[in-house]
GROMACS .gro file of C-alpha atoms in nm:
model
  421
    1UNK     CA    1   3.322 -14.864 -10.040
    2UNK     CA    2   3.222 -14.552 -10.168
    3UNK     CA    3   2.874 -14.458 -10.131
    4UNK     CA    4   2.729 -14.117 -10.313
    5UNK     CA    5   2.341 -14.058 -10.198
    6UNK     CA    6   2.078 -14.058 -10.496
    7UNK     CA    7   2.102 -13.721 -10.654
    8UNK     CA    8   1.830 -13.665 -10.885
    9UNK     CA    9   1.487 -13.899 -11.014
   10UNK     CA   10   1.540 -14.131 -11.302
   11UNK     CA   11   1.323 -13.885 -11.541
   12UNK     CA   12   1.642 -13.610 -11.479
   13UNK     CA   13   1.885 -13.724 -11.724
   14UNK     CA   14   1.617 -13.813 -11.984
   15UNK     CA   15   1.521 -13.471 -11.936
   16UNK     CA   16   1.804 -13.230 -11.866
   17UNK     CA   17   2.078 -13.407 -12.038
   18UNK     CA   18   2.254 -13.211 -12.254
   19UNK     CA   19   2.597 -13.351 -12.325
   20UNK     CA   20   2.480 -13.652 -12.507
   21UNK     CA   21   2.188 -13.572 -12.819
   22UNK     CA   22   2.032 -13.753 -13.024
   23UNK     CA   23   2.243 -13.839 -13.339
   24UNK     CA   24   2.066 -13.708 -13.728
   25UNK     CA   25   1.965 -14.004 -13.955
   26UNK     CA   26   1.871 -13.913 -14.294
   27UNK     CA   27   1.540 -13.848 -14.251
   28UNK     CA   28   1.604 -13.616 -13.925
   29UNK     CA   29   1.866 -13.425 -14.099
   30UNK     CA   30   1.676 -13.368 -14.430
   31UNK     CA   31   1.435 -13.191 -14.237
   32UNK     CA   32   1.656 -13.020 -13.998
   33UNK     CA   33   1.847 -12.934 -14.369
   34UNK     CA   34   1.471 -12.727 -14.481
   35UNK     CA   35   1.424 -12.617 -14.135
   36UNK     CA   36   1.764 -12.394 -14.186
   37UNK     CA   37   1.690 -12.327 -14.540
   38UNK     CA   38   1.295 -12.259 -14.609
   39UNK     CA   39   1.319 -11.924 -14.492
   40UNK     CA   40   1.595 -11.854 -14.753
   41UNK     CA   41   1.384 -12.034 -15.021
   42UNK     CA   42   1.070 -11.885 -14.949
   43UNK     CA   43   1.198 -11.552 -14.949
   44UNK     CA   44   1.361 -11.594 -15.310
   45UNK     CA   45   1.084 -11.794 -15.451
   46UNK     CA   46   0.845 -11.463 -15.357
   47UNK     CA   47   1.146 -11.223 -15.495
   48UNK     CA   48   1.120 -11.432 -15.821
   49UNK     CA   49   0.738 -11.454 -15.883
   50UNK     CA   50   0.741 -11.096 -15.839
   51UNK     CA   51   0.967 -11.030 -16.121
   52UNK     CA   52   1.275 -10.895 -15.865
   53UNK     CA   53   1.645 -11.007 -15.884
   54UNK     CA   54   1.772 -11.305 -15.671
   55UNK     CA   55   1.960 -11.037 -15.429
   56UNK     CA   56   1.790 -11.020 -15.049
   57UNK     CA   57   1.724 -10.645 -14.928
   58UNK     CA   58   1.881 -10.599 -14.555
   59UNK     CA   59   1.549 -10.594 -14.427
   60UNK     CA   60   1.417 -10.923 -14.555
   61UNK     CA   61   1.779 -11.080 -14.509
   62UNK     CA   62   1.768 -11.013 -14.169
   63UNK     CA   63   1.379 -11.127 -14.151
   64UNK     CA   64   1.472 -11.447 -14.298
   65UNK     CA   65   1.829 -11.490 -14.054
   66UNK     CA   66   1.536 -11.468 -13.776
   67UNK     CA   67   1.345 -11.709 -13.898
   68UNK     CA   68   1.676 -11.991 -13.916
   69UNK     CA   69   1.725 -11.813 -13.539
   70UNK     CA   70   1.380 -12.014 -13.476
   71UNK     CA   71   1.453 -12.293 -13.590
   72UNK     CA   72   1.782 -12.319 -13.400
   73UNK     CA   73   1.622 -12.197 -13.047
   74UNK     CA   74   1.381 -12.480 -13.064
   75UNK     CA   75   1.649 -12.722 -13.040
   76UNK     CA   76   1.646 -12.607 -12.700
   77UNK     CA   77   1.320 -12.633 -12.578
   78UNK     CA   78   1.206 -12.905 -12.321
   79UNK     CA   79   0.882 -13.078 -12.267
   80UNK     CA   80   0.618 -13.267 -12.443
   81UNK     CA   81   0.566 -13.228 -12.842
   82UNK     CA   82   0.294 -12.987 -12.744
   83UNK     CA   83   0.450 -12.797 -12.528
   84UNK     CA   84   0.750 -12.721 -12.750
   85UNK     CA   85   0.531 -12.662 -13.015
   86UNK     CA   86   0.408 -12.356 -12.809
   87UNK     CA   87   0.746 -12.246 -12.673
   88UNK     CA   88   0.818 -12.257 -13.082
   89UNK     CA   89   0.517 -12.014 -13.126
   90UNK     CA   90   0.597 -11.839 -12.895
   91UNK     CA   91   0.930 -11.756 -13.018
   92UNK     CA   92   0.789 -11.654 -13.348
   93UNK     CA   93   0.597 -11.419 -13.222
   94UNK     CA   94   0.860 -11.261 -13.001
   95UNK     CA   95   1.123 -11.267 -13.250
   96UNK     CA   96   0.897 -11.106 -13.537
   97UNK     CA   97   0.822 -10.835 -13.290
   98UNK     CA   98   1.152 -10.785 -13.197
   99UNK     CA   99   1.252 -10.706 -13.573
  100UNK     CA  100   0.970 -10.445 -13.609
  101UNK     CA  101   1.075 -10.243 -13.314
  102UNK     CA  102   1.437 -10.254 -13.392
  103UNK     CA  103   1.439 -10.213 -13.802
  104UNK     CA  104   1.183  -9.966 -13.877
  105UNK     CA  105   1.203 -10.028 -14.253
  106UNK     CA  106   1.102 -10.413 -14.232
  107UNK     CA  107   0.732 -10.276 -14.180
  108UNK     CA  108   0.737 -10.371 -14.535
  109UNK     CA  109   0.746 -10.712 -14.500
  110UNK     CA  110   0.444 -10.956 -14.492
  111UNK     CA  111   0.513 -11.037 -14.107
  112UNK     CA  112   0.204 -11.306 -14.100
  113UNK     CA  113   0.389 -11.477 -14.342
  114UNK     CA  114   0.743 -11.437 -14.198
  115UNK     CA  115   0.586 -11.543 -13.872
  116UNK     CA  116   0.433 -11.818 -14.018
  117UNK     CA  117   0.765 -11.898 -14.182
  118UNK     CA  118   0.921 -11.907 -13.847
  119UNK     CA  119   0.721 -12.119 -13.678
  120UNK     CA  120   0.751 -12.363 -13.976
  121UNK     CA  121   1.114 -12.390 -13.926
  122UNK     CA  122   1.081 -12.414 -13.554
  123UNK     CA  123   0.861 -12.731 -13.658
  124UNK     CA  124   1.039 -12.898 -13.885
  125UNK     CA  125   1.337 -12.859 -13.643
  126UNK     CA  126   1.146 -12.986 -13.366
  127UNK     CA  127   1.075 -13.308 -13.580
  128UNK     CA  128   1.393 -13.361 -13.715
  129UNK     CA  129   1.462 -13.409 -13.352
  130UNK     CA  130   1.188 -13.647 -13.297
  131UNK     CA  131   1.313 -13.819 -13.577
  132UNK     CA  132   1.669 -13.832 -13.474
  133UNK     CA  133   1.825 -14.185 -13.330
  134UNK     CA  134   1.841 -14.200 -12.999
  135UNK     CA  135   2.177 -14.261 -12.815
  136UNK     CA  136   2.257 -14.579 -12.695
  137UNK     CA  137   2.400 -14.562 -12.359
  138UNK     CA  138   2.553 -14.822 -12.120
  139UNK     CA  139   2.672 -14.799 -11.785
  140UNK     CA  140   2.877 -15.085 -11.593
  141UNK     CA  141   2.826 -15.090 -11.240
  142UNK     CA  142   3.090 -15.064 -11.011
  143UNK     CA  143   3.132 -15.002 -10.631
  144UNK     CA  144   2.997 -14.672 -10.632
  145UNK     CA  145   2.623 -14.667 -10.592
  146UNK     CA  146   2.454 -14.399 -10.821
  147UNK     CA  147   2.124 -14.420 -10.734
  148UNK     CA  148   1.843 -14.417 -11.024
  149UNK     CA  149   1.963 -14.412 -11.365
  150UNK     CA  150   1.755 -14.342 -11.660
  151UNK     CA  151   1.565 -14.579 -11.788
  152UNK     CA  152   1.738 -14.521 -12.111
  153UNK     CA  153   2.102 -14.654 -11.946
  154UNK     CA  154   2.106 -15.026 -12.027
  155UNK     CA  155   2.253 -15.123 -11.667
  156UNK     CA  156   2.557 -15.445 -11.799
  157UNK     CA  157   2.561 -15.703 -11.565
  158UNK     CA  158   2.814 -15.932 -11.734
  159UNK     CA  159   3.037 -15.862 -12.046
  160UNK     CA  160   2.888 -16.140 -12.206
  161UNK     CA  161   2.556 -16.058 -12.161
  162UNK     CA  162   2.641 -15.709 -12.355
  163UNK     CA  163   2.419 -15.593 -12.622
  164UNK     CA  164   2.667 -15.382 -12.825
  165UNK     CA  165   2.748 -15.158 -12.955
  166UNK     CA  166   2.703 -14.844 -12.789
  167UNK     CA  167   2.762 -14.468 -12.843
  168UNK     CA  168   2.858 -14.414 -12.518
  169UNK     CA  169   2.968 -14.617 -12.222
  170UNK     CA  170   2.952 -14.514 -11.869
  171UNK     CA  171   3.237 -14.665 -11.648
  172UNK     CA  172   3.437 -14.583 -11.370
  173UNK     CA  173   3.813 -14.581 -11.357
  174UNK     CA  174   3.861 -14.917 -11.155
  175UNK     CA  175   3.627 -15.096 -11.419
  176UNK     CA  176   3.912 -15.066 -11.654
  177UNK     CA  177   4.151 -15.302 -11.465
  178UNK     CA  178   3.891 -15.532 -11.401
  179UNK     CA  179   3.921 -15.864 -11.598
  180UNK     CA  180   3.625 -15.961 -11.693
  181UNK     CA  181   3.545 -15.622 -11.836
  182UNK     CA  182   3.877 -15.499 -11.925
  183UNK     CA  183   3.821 -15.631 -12.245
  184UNK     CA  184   3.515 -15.536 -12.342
  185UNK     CA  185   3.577 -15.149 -12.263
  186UNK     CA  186   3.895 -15.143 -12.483
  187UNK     CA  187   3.743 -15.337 -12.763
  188UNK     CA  188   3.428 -15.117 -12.704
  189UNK     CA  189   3.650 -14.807 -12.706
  190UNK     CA  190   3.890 -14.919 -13.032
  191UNK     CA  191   3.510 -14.961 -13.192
  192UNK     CA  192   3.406 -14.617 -13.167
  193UNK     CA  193   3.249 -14.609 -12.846
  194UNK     CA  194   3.323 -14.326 -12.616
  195UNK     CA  195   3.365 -14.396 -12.273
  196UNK     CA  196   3.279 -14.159 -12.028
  197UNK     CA  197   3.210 -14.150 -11.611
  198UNK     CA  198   2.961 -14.246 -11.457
  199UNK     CA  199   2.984 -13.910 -11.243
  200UNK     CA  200   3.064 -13.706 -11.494
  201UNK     CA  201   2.772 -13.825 -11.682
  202UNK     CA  202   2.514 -13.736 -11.441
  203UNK     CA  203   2.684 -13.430 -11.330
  204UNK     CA  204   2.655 -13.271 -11.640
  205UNK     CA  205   2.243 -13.493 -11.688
  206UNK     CA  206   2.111 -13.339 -11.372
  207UNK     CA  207   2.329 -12.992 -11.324
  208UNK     CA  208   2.445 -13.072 -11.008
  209UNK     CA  209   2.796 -13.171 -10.913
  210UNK     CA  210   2.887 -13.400 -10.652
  211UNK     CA  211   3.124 -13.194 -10.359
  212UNK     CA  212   3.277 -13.475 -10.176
  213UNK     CA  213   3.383 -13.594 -10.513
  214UNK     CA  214   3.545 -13.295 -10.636
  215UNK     CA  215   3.843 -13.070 -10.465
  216UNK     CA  216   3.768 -12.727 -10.384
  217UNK     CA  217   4.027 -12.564 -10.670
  218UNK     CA  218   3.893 -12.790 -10.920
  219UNK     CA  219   3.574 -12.620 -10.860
  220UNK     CA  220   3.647 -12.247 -10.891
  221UNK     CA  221   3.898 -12.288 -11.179
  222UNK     CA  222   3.695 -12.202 -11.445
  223UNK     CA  223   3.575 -11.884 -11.216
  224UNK     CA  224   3.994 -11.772 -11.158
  225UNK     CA  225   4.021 -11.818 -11.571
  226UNK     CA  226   3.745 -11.647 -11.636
  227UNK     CA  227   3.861 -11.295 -11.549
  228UNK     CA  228   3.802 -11.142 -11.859
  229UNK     CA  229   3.459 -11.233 -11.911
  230UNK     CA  230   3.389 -11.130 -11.518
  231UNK     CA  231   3.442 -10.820 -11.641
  232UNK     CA  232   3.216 -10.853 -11.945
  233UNK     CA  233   2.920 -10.937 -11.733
  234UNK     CA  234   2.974 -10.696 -11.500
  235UNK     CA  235   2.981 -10.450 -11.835
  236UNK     CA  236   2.634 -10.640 -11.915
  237UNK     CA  237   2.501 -10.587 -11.603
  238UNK     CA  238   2.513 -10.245 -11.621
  239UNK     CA  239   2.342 -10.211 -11.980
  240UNK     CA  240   2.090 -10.416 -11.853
  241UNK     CA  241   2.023 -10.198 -11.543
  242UNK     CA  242   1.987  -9.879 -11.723
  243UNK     CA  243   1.815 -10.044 -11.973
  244UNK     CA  244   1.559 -10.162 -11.744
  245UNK     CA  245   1.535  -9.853 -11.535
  246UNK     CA  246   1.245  -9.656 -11.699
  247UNK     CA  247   1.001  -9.951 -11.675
  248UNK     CA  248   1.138 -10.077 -11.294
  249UNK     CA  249   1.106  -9.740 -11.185
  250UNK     CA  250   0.729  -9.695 -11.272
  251UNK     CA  251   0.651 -10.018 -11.194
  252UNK     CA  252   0.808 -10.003 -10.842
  253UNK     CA  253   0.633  -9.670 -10.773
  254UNK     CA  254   0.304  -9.819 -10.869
  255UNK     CA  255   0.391 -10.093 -10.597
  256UNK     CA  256   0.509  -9.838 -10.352
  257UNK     CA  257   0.208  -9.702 -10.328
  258UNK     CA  258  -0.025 -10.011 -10.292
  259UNK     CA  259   0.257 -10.127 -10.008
  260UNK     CA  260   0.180  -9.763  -9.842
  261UNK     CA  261  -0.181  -9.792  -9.852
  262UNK     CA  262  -0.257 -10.150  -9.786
  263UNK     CA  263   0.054 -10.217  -9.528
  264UNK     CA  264   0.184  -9.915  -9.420
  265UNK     CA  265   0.549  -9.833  -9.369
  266UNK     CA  266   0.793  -9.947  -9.398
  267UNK     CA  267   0.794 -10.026  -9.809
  268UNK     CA  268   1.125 -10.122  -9.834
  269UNK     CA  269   1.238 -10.421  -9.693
  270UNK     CA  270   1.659 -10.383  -9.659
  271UNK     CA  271   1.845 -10.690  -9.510
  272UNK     CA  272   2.223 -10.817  -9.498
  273UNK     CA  273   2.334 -11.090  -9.747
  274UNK     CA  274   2.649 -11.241  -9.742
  275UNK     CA  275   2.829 -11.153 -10.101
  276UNK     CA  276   3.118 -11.231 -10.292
  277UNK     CA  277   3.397 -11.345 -10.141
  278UNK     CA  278   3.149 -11.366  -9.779
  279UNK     CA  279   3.133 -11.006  -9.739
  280UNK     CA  280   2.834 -10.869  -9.610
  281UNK     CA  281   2.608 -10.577  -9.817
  282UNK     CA  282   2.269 -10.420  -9.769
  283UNK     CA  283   1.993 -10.608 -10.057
  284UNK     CA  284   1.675 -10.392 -10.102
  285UNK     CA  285   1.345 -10.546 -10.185
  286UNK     CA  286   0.993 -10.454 -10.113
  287UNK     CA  287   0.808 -10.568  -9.844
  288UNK     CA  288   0.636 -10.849  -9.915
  289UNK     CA  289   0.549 -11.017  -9.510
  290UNK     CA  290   0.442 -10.864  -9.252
  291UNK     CA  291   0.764 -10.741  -8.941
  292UNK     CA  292   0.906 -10.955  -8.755
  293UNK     CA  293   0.779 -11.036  -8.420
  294UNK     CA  294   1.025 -10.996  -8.130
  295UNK     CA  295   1.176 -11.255  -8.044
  296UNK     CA  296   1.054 -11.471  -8.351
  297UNK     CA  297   1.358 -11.645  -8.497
  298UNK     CA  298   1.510 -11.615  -8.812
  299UNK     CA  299   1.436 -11.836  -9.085
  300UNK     CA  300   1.396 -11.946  -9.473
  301UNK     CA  301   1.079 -11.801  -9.634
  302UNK     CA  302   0.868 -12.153  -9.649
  303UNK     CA  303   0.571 -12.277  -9.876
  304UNK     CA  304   0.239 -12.063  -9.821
  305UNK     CA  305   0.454 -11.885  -9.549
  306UNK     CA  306   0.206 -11.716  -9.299
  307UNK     CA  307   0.422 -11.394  -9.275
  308UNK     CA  308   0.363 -11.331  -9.649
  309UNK     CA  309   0.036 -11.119  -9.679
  310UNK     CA  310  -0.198 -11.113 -10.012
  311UNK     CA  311  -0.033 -10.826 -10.160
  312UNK     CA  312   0.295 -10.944 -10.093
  313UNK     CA  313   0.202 -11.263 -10.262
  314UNK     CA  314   0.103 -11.086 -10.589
  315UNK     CA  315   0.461 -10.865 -10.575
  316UNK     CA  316   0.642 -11.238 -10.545
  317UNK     CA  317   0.457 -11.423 -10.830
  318UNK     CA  318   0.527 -11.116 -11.076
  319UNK     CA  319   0.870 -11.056 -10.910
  320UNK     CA  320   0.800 -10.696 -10.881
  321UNK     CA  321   0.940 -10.747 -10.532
  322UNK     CA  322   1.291 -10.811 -10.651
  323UNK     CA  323   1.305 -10.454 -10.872
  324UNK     CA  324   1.528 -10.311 -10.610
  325UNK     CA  325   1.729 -10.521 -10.591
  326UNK     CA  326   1.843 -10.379 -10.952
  327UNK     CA  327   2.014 -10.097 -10.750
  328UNK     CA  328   2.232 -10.421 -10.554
  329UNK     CA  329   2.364 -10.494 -10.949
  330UNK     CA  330   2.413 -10.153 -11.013
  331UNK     CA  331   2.662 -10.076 -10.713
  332UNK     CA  332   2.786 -10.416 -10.779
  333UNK     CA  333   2.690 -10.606 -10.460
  334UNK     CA  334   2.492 -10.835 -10.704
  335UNK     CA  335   2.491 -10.985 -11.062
  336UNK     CA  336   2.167 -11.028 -11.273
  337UNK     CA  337   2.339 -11.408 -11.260
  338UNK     CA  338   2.449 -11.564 -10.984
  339UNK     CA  339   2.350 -11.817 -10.657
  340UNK     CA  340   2.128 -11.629 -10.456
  341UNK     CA  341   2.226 -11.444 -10.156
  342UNK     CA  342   2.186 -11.576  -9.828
  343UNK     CA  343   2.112 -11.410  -9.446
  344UNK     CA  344   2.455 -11.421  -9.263
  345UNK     CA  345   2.267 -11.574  -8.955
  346UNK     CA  346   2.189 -11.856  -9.191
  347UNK     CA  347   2.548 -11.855  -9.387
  348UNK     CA  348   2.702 -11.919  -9.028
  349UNK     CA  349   2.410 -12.195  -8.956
  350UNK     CA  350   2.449 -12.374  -9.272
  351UNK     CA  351   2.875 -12.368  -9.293
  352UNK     CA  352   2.879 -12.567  -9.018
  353UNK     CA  353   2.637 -12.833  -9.119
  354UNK     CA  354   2.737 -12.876  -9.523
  355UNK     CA  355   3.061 -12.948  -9.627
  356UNK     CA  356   3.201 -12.650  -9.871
  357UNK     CA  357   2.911 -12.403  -9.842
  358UNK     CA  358   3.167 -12.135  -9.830
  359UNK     CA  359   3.221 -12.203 -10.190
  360UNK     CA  360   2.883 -12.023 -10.339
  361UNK     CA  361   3.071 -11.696 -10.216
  362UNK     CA  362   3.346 -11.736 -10.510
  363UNK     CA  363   3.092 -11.530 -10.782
  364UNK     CA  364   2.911 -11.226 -10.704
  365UNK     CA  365   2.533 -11.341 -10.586
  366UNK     CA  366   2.257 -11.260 -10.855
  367UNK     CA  367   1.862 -11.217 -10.865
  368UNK     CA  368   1.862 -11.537 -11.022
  369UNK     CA  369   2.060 -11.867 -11.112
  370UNK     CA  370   2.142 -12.191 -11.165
  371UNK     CA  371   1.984 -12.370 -10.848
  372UNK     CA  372   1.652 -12.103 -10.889
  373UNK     CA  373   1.576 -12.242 -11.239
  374UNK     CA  374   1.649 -12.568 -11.145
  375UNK     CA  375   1.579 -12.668 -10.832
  376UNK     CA  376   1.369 -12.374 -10.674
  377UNK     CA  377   1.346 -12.230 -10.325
  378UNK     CA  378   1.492 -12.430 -10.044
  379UNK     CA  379   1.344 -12.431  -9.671
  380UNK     CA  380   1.538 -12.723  -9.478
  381UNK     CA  381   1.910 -12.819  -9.413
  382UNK     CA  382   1.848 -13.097  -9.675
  383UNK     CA  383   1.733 -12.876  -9.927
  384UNK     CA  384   1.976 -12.635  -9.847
  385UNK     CA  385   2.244 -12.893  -9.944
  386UNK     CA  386   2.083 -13.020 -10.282
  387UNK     CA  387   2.045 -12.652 -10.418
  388UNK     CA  388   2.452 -12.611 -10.274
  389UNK     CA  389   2.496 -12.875 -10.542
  390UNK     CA  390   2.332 -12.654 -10.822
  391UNK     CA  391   2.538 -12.366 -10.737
  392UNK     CA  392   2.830 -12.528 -10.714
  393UNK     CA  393   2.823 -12.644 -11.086
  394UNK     CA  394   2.722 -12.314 -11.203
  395UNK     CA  395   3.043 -12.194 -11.036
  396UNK     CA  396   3.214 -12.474 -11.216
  397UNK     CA  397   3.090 -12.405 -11.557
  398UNK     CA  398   3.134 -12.038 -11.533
  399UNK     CA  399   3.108 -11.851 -11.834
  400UNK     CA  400   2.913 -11.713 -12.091
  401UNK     CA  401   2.715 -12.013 -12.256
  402UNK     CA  402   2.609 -12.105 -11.873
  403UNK     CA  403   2.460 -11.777 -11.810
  404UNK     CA  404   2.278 -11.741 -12.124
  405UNK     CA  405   2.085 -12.089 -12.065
  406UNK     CA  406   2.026 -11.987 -11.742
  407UNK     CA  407   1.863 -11.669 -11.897
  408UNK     CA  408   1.650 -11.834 -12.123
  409UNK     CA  409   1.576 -12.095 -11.815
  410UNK     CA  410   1.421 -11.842 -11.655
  411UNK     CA  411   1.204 -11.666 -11.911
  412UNK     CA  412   1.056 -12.020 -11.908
  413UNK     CA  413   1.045 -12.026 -11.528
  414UNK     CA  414   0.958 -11.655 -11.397
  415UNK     CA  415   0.550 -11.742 -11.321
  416UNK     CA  416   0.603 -12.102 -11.214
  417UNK     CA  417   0.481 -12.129 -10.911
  418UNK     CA  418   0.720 -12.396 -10.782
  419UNK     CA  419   0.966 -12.090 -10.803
  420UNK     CA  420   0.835 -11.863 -10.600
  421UNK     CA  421   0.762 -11.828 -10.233
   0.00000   0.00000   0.00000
């Protein structure tokens, strides 16, 4: 018998699910129909009581393409109705701003009422998806244990016993030659339902994938196909460094300086970190703990760590720390994406106690990623293996649409304290 350990709560693939949404009835898609469109109308209707043609200006066609932008961004927002509400403001505001810095001749425009046109279709969008019928999902049990399921999986006992139909049903390959549900899958199936795994399901629920299930080159394929957009990210990466530079650099010298005067030297902390393909680089941050005692061991940076002093508290909940390691992406040690790097006294500990660690090394290591918006910091072997499972799906789904939800992730993320240590 196959047994798989629990991987994630039951609230996980309520939560985080993202291959299986909500499907538009014809109330949710009416709305999610004027979400896309009110900015378009709104912006004629004022063009036509003021006695101007039909025909959008660049400035306000662009205003009003930002607005649908809204709306389509808060389809992927998480958290309660407030909460997303917020995010939804939020975005307004930052997208409205973002338009008067970079076209100068929309200063024209009524921006109170663009913004207030944004966060109208980032509404309406948001309740088009409260409105929207939820998915009806089974899942047949079969030898492999799962651990929790959501409570939204209706668990089937016996084919008889079925409450059908369902958009999608969960199964595992042996459940097909089963008798007494052989039947019931391929009449399911010939119905419209769409049968997926069980795994696969809540691999792609919780972001995690499940190693001893998968082969090693199944893993990295997408990273060995991927070539061409390696070499686009590594072309962002380098915008985004010398983008950033003016503002890192003052900011890091202000930090310098309060290191200097309140700790002493030295400011910058410089350690090894095993890299791509396991080789070994120099990563640059500033000193946030207090030296090392000698003799004192080497270890994971833990909750309220007692080497961390109050300054160097204030550097890691702003992440003003991590500037230099800008420098790391620069010379191309490091990616603004990627699993984080580890100590090589720790790589050496931890490849001989989890099965496949070695595999984070197939990307270039970034400041952040998949398993640092997900799961956070982690301090024991245990951990150690559940964030491996993290990384390893980000090296899985490698590519472009992965990195940019990872990037919004962890706008959302940067002054949570559960992610920072």
């Amino acid at each position: 018998m196959s047994v798989v350990r629990p991987i994630a709560p039951a609230r996980s693939l309520r939560t985080h699910g993202t291959h299986v949404r909500p499907s538009l009835n014809w109330r949710a898609g009416v709305l999610a129909g004027l979400s896309l469109t009110a900015p378009w109308a709104l912006a004629v209707l004022h063009r036509v009581s003021q006695g101007q043609d039909l025909l959008l200006p660049p400035d306000v066609l662009k205003a009003t393409t930002l607005s649908m932008g809204v709306a389509l961004a808060s389809t992927l927002t998480r958290g309660s109705s407030l909460a997303r509400t917020w995010q939804v403001v939020g975005l307004a505001a930052a997208a409205t701003a973002a338009l008067a810095v970079l076209e100068p001749a929309s200063a024209r425009i009524d921006w109170y009422a663009m913004a207030l046109t944004a966060f109208l279709a980032g509404f309406l969008m948001l309740t088009a998806q409260r409105l929207a019928r939820p998915v009806r999902i089974g899942a047949i049990p079969s030898s492999t244990q799962i651990g929790p399921t959501d409570p939204a999986i209706d668990m089937l006992m016996d084919a008889s016993l079925a409450q059908g139909p369902y958009d999608v049903l969960l199964i595992n390959p042996e459940v097909s030659q089963n008798p007494s549900w052989s039947r019931y899958v391929i009449t399911s199936a010939c119905a419209g339902t769409r049968l997926d795994s069980i795994v696969d399901h809540i691999e792609q629920a919780t972001g995690r994938v499940m190693p001893d299930r998968h082969r090693p080159d199944e893993l990295v394929q997408s990273v060995r196909q991927a070539r061409l957009y390696a070499a686009v990210k590594r072309g962002c990466d380098l915008a985004l460094v010398l983008l950033m530079a003016p503002s890192a650099l003052i900011l890091s010298g202000i930090a310098m300086l309060a290191i200097l005067v309140t700790m002493g030297r030295p400011i910058i902390f410089a350690q090894d970190r095993v890299g791509k393909d396991g080789r070994v680089f120099r990563m640059f941050k500033l000193r946030t703990m207090r030296p090392r005692k000698e003799g004192e061991a080497q270890c994971a940076t833990a909750v309220n760590d007692s080497r961390i002093t109050p300054l160097g508290k204030a550097l890691r909940r702003t992440h003003v720390d991590e500037l230099p390691q800008l420098w790391n992406v620069l010379i191309g040690d490091m990616s603004m994406i990627g699993p984080r790097p580890e100590q090589p006294g720790l790589v050496e500990k931890y490849e001989g106690l989890i099965p496949n660690y070695a595999m984070r090394h197939a990307v270039r290591p970034g400041i952040t990623g998949w398993s640092q918006v997900r799961f956070g910091y982690a301090e024991t072997v245990e951990e150690t293996a559940q964030k491996l499972e993290y990384d390893l799906f980000y090296i899985r789904e490698f590519g472009p649409a992965m990195d940019l939800s990872i990037a919004w992730r962890t706008v959302m993320v940067m002054f949570n304290p559960a992610h920072v240590r």
